[in-house]
Coordinates of N, CA and C in Angstrom, one line a residue:
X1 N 134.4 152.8 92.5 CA 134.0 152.2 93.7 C 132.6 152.6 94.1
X2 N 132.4 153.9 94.4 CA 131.2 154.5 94.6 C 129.8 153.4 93.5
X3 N 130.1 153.4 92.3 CA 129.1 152.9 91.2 C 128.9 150.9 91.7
X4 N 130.3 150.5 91.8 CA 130.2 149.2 92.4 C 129.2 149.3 93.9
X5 N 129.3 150.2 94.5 CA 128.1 150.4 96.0 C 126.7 150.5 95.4
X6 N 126.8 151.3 94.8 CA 125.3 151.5 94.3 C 124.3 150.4 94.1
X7 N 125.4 149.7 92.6 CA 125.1 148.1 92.0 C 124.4 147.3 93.3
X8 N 125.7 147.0 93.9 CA 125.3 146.6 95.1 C 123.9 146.5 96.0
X9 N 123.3 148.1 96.5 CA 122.4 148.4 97.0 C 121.6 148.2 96.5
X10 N 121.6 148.3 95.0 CA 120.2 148.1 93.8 C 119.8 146.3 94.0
X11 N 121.1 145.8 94.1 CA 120.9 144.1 93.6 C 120.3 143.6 95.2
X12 N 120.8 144.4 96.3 CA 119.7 143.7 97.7 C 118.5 144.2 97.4
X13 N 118.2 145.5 97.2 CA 116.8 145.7 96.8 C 116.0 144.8 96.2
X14 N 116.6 144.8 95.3 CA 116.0 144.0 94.5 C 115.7 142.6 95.0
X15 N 116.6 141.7 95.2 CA 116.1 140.5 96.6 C 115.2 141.0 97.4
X16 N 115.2 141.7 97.9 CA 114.6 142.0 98.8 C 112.7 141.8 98.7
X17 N 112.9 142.8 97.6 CA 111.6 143.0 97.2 C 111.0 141.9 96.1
X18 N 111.9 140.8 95.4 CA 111.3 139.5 95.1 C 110.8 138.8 96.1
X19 N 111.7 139.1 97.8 CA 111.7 137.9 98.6 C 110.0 138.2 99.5
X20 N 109.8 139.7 99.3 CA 108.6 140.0 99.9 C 107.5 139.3 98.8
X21 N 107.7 139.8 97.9 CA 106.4 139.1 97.0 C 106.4 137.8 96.7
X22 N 107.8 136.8 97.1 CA 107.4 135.6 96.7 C 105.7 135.1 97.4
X23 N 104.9 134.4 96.7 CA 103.5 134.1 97.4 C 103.7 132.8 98.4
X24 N 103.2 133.2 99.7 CA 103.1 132.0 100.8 C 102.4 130.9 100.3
X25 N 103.0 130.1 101.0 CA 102.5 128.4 100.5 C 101.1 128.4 101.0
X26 N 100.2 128.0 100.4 CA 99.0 127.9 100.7 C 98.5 126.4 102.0
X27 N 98.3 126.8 102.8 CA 97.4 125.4 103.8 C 96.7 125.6 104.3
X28 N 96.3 124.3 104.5 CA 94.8 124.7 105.9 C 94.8 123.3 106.9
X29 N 94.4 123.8 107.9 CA 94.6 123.6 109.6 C 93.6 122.8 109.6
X30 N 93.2 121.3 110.2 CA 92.2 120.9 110.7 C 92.4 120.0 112.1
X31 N 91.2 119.6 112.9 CA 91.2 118.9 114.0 C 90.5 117.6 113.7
X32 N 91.3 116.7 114.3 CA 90.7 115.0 114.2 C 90.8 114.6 115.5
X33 N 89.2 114.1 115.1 CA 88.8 113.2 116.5 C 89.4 112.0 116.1
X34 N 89.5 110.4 117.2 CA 89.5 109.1 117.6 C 88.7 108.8 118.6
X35 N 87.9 107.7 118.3 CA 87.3 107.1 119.6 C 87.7 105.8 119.7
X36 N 87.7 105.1 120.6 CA 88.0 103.8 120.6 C 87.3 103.1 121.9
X37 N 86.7 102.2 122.1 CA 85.5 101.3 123.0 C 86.5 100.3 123.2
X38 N 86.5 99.7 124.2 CA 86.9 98.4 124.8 C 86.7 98.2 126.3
X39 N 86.6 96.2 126.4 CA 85.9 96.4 127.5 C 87.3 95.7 128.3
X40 N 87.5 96.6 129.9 CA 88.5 96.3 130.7 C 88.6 95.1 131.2
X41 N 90.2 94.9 131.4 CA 90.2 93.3 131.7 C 91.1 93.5 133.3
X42 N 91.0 94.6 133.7 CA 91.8 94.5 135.2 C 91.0 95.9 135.8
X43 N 90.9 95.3 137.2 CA 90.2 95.9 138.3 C 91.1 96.4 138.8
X44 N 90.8 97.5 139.6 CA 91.8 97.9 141.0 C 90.8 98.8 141.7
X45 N 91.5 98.0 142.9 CA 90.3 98.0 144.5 C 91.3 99.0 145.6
X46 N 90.5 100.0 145.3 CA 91.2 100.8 146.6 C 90.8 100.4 147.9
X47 N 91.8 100.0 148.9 CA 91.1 99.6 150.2 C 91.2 100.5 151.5
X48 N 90.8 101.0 152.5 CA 91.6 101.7 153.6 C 91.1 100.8 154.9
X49 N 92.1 101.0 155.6 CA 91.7 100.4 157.1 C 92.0 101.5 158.1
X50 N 91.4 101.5 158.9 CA 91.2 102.4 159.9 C 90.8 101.9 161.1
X51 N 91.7 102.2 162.1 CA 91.3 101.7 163.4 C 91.7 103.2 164.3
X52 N 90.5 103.7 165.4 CA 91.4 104.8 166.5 C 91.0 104.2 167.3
X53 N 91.7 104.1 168.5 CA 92.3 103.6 170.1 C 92.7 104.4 170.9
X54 N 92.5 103.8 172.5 CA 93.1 104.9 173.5 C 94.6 105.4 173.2
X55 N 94.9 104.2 172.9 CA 96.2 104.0 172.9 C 96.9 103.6 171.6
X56 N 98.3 104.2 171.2 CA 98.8 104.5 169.6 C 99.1 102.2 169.4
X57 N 99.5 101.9 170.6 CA 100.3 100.7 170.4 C 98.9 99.5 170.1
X58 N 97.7 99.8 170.7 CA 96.5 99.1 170.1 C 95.6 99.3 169.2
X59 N 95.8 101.3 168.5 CA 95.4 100.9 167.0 C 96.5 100.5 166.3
X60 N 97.9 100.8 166.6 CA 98.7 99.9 165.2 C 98.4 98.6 165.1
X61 N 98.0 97.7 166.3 CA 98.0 96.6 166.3 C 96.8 95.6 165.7
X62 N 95.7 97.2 166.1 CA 94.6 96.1 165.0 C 94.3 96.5 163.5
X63 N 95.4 97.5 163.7 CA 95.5 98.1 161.7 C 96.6 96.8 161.2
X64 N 97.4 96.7 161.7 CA 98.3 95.8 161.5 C 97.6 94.2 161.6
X65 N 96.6 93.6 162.2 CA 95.6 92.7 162.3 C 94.9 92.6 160.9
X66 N 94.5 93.9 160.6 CA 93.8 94.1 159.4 C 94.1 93.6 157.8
X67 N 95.8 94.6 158.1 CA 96.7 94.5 157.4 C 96.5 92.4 156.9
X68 N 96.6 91.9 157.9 CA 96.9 90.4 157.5 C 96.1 89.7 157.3
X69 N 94.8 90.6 157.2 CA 93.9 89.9 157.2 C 93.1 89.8 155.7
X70 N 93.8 91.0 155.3 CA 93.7 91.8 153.6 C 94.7 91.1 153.0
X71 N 95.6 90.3 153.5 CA 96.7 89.4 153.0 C 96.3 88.2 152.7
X72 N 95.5 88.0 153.5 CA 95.2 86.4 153.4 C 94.1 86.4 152.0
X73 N 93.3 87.4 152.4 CA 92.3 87.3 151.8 C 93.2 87.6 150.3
X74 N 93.7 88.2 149.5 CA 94.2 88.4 148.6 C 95.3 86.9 148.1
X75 N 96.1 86.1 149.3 CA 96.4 84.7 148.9 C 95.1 84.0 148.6
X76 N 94.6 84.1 148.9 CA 93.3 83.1 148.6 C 92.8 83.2 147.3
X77 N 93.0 84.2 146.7 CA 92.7 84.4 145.1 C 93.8 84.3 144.6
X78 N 95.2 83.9 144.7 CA 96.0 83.9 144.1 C 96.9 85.0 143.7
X79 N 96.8 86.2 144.4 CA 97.4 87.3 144.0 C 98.4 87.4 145.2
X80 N 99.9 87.6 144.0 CA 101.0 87.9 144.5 C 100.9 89.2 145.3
X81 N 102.1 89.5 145.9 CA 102.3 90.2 146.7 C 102.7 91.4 146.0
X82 N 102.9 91.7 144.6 CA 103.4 92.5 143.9 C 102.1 93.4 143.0
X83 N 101.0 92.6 143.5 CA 99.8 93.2 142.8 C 98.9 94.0 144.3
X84 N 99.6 93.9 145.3 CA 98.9 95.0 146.4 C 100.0 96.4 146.5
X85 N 99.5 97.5 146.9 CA 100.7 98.1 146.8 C 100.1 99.3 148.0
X86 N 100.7 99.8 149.0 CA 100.8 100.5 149.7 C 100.4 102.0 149.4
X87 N 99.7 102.6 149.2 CA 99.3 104.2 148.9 C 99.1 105.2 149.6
X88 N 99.3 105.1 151.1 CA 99.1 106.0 151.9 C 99.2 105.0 153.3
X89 N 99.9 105.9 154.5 CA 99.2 106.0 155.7 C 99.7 107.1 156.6
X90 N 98.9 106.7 157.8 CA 98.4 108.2 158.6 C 98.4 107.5 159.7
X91 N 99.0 108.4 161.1 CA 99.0 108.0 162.3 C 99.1 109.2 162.7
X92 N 98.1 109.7 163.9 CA 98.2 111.0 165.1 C 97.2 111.0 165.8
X93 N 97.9 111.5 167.2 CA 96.6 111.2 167.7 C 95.3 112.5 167.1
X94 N 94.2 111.7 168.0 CA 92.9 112.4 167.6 C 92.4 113.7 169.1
X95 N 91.8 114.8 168.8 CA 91.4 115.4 169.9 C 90.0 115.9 169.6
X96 N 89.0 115.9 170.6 CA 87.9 116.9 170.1 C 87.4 117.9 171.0
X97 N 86.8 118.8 170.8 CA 86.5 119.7 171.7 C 85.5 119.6 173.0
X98 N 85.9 119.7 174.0 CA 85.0 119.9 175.3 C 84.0 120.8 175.1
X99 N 82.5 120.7 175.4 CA 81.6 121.6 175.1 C 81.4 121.8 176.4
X100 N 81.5 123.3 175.9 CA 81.2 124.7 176.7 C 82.3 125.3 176.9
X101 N 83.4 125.0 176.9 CA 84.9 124.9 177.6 C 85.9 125.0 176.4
X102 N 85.5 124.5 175.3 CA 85.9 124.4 173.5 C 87.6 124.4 173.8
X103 N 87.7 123.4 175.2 CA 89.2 122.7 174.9 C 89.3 121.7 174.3
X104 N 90.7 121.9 173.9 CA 91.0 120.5 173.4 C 91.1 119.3 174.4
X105 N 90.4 118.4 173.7 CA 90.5 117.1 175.0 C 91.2 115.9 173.9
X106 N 92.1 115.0 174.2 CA 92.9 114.0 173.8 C 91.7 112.9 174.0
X107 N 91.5 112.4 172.6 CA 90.6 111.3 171.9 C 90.9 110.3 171.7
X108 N 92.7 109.8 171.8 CA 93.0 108.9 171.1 C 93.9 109.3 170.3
X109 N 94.5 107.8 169.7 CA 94.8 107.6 168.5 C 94.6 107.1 167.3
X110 N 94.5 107.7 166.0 CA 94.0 107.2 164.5 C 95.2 106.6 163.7
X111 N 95.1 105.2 163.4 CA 95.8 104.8 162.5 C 95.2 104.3 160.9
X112 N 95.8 104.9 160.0 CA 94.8 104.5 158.5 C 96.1 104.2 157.6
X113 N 95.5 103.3 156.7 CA 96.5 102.9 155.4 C 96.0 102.0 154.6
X114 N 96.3 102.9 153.3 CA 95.4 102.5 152.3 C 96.3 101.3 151.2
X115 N 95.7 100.8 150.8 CA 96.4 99.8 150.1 C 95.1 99.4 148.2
X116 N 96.0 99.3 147.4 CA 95.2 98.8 146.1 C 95.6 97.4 146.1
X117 N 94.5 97.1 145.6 CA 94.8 95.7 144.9 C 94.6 95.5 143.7
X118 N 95.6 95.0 142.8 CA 95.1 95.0 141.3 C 94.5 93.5 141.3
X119 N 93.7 93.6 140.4 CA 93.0 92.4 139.6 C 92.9 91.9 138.2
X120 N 94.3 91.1 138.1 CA 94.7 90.9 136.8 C 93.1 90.0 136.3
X121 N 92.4 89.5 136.8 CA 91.1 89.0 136.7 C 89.9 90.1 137.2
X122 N 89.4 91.0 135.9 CA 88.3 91.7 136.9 C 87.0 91.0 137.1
X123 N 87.2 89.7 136.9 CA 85.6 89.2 136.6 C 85.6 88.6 138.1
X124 N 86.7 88.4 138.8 CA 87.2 88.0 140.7 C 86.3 89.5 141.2
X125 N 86.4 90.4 140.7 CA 85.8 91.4 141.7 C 84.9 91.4 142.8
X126 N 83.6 90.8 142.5 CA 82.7 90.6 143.4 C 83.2 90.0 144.3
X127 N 83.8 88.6 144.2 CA 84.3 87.7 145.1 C 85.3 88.3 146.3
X128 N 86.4 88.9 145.7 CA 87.2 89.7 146.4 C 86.6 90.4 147.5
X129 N 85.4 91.3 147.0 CA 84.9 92.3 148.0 C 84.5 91.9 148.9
X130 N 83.4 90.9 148.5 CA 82.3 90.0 149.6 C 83.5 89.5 150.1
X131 N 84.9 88.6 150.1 CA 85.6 88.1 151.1 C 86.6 89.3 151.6
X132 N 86.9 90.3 151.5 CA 87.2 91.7 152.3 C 86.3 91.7 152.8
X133 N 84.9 92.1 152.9 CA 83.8 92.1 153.8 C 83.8 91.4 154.8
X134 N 83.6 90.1 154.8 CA 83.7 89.0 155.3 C 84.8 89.1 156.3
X135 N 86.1 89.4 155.8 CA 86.8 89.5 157.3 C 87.2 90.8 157.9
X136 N 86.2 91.6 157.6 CA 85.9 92.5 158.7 C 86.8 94.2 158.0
X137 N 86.9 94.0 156.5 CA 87.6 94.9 155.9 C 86.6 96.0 155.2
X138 N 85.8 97.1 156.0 CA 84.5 97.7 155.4 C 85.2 98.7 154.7
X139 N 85.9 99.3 154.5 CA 86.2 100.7 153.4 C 86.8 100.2 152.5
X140 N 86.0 99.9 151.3 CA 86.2 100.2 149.8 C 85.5 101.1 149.0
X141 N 86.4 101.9 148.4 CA 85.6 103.1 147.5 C 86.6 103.7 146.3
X142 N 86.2 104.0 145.1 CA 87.1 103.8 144.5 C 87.6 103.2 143.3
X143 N 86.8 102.3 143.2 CA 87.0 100.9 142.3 C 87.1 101.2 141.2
X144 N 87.9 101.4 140.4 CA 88.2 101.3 139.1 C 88.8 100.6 138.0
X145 N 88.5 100.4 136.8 CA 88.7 99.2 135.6 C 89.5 99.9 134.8
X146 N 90.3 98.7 134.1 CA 91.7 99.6 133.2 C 92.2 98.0 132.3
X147 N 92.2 98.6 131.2 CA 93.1 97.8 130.5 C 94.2 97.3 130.4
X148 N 95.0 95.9 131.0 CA 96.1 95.5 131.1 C 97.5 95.7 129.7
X149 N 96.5 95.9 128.3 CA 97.9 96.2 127.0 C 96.6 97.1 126.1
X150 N 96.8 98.2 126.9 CA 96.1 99.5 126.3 C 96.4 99.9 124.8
X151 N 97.9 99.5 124.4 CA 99.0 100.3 123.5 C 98.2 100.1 122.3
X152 N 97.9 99.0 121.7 CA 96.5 98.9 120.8 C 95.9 99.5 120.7
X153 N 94.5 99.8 121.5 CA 93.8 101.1 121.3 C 94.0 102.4 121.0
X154 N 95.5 102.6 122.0 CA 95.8 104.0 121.7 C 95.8 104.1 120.8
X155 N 96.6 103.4 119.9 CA 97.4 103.5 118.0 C 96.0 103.6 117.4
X156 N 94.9 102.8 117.9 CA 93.8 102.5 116.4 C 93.1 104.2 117.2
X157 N 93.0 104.7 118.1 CA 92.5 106.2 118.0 C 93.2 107.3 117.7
X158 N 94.7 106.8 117.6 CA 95.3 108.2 116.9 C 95.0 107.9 115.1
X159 N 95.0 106.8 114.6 CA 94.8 106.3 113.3 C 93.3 107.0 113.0
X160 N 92.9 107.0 113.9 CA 91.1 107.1 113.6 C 91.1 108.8 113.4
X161 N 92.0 109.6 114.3 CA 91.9 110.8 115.2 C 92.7 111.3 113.4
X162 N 93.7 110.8 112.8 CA 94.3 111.3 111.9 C 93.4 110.5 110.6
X163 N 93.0 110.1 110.3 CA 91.7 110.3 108.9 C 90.6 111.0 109.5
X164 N 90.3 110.8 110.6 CA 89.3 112.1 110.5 C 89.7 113.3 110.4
X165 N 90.6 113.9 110.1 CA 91.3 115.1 110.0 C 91.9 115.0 108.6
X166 N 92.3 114.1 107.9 CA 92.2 114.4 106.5 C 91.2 114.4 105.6
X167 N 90.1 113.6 106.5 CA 88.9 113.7 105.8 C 88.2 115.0 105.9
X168 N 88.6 115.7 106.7 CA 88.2 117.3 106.8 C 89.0 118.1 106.5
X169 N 90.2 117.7 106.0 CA 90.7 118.9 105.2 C 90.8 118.6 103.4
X170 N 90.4 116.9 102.9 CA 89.9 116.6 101.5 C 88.9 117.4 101.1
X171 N 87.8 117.3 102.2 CA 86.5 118.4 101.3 C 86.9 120.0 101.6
X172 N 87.5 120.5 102.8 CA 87.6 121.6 102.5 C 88.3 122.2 101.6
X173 N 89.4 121.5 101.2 CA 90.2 121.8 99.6 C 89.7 121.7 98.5
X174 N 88.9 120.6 98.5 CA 88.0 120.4 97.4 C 86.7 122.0 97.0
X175 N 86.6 122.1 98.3 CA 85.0 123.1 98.6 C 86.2 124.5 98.0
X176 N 87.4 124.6 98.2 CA 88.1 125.9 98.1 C 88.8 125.5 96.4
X177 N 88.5 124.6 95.8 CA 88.8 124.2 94.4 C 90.6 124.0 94.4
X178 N 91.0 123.6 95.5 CA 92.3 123.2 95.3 C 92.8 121.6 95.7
X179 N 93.5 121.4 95.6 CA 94.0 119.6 95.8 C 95.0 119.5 97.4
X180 N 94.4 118.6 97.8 CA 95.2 118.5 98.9 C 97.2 118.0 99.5
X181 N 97.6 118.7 100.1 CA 99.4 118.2 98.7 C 99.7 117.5 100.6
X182 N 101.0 117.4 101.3 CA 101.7 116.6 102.0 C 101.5 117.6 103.5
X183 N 101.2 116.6 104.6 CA 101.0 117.1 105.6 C 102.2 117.5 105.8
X184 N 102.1 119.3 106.7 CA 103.1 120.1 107.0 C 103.7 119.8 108.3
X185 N 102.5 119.7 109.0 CA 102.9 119.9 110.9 C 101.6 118.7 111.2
X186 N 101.7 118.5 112.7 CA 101.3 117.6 113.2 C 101.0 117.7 114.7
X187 N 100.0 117.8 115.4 CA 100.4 118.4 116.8 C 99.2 117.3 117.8
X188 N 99.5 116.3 118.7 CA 98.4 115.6 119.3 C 98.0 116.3 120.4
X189 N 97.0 116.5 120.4 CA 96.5 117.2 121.6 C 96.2 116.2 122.8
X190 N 95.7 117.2 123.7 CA 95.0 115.9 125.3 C 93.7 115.0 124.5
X191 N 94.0 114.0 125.9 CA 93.0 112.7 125.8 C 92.9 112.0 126.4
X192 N 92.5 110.7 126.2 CA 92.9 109.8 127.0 C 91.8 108.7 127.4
X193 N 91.9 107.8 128.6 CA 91.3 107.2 129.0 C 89.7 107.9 129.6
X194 N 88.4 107.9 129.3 CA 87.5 108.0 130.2 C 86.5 107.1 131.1
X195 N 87.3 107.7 132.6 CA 86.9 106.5 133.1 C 86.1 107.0 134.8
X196 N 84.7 106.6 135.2 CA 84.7 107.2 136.5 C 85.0 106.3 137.9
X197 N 85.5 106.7 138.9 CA 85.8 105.2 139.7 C 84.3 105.1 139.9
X198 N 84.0 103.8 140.8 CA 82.8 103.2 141.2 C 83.0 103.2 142.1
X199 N 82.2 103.3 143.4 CA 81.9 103.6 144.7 C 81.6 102.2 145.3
X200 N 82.1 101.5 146.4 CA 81.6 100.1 146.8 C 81.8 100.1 148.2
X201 N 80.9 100.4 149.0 CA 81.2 100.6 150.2 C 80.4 98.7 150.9
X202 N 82.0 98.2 151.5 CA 81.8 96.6 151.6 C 80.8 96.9 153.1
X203 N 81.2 97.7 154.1 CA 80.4 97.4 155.1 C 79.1 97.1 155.3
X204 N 78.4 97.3 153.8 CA 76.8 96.4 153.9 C 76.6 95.0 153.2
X205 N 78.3 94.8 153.2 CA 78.1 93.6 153.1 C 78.6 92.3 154.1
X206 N 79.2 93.1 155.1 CA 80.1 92.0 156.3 C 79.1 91.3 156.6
X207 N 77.8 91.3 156.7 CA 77.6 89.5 157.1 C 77.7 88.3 155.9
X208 N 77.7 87.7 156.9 CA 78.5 86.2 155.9 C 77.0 85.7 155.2
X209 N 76.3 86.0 155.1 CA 75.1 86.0 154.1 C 74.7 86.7 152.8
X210 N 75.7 87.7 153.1 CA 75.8 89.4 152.2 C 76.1 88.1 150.4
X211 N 74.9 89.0 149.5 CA 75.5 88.5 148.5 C 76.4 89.4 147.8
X212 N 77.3 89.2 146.8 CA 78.3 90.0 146.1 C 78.0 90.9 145.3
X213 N 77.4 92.4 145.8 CA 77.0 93.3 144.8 C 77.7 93.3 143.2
X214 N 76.3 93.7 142.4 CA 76.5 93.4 140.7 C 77.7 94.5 140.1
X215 N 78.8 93.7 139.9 CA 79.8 94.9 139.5 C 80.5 94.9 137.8
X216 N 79.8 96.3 137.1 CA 80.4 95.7 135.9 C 80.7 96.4 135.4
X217 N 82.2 95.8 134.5 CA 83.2 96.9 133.9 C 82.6 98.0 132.7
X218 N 81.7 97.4 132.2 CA 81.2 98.5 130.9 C 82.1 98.2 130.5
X219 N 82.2 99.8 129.4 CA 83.2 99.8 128.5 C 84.3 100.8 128.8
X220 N 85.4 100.7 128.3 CA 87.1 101.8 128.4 C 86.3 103.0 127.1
X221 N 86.9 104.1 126.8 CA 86.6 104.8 126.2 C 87.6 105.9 126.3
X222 N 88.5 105.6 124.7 CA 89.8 106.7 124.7 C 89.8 107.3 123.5
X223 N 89.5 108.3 123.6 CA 89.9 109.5 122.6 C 90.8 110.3 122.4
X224 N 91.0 110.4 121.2 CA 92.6 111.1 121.0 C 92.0 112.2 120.1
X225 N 92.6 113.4 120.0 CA 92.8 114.6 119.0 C 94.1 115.0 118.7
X226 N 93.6 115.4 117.1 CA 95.3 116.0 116.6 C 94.5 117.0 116.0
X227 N 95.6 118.5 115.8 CA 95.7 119.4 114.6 C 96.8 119.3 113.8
X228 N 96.3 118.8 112.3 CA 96.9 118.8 111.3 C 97.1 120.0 110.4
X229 N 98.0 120.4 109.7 CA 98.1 121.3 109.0 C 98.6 120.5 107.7
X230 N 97.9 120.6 106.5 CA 98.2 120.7 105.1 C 98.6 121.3 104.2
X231 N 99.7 120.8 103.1 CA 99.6 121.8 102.0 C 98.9 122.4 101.1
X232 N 97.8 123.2 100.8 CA 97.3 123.0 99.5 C 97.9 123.3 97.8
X233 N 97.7 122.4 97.1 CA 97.8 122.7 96.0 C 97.2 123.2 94.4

């Protein structure tokens, strides 16, 4: 029994100490860029309206004026009701300080609410503003361009983002005199769309003479990164 234990303890050792010296699989780690250029085919117009009044029931009423008046103007270009969308509002009254006395004194009331409009047509942009202007809708700021079927680009910058990463781990295998064998691991990092809004402030343009400032999409610009890990052989 004793001699069968020993055997035993000899034969894990021995695993053991094959299992330590088997040699680790050899790889190497690299990062791939993607870029991808395209020019946007949808606008969105952030708008806010803001009215403060003595009274809460006469600024809702000419925020609510406003409101229809951002309506109309949006039927007029043909955009559904499903392409404006609600993003905020704000109602309280307002106070400011008495000088000398640094009481609070009751100012009113502020009503604000912001609303987007998308523009399945961004080349309508100018037109849109100058007619927001026109009826008396001055805070736009904000404005930014986006691609209506992105999913395309995405794919051709991870495609881009993954040969540039093989193509940097081919020569480094090569430079280390080994062959490059089957990707191991795969990890996408952040990315994405780069994009800055555009600032359009309509109120220099509410007279009805105002021409439609020059507004242009440029280009989309999405980059993707991965770390790839390889076998070498």
């Amino acid at each position: 029994m004793a001699r069968n234990i020993i055997l035993f303890a000899a034969a894990a050792l021995w695993a053991g100490a094959a299992a330590a010296q088997a040699p680790m699989p050899r790889n190497v780690t690299v990062s791939g860029e993607g870029k991808v250029e395209a020019v946007p085919d949808r606008a969105i117009l952030p708008v806010t309206l803001e009215n403060k009044e003595k009274t809460l029931a006469l600024a809702k009423q000419k925020n609510d004026a406003q409101a229809a008046a951002l309506m109309k103007v949006a039927e007029s270009f043909g955009l559904p009701k499903e392409k404006l969308k609600t993003t905020g509002f704000y109602l309280a009254p307002q106070y400011r300080f008495e000088p000398g006395t640094n009481r609070q004194i009751f100012d009113g009331y502020l009503v604000s609410r912001s609303i987007e409009l998308t523009l399945d047509k961004q080349e309508q942009t100018e037109e849109v503003i100058a007619a927001l202007a026109k009826a008396g809708i001055d805070r736009i700021q904000g404005l930014r361009f986006t691609l209506s079927h992105p999913k395309e680009q995405e794919a051709q910058a991870r495609k881009e983002a993954m040969d540039d990463a093989r193509a940097k781990a081919s020569q480094l295998a090569a430079a280390a005199g080994a062959k490059l064998g089957p990707v191991m691991t795969i990890q996408l990092q952040g990315g994405g769309w780069r994009d800055a809004p555009r600032p359009v402030f309509a109120a220099a343009m509410a007279k009805a003479e105002a021409v439609p400032p020059p507004v242009l999409p440029g280009l989309e610009t999405l980059e993707q990164q991965v770390t790839v890990t390889y076998e070498l052989q």
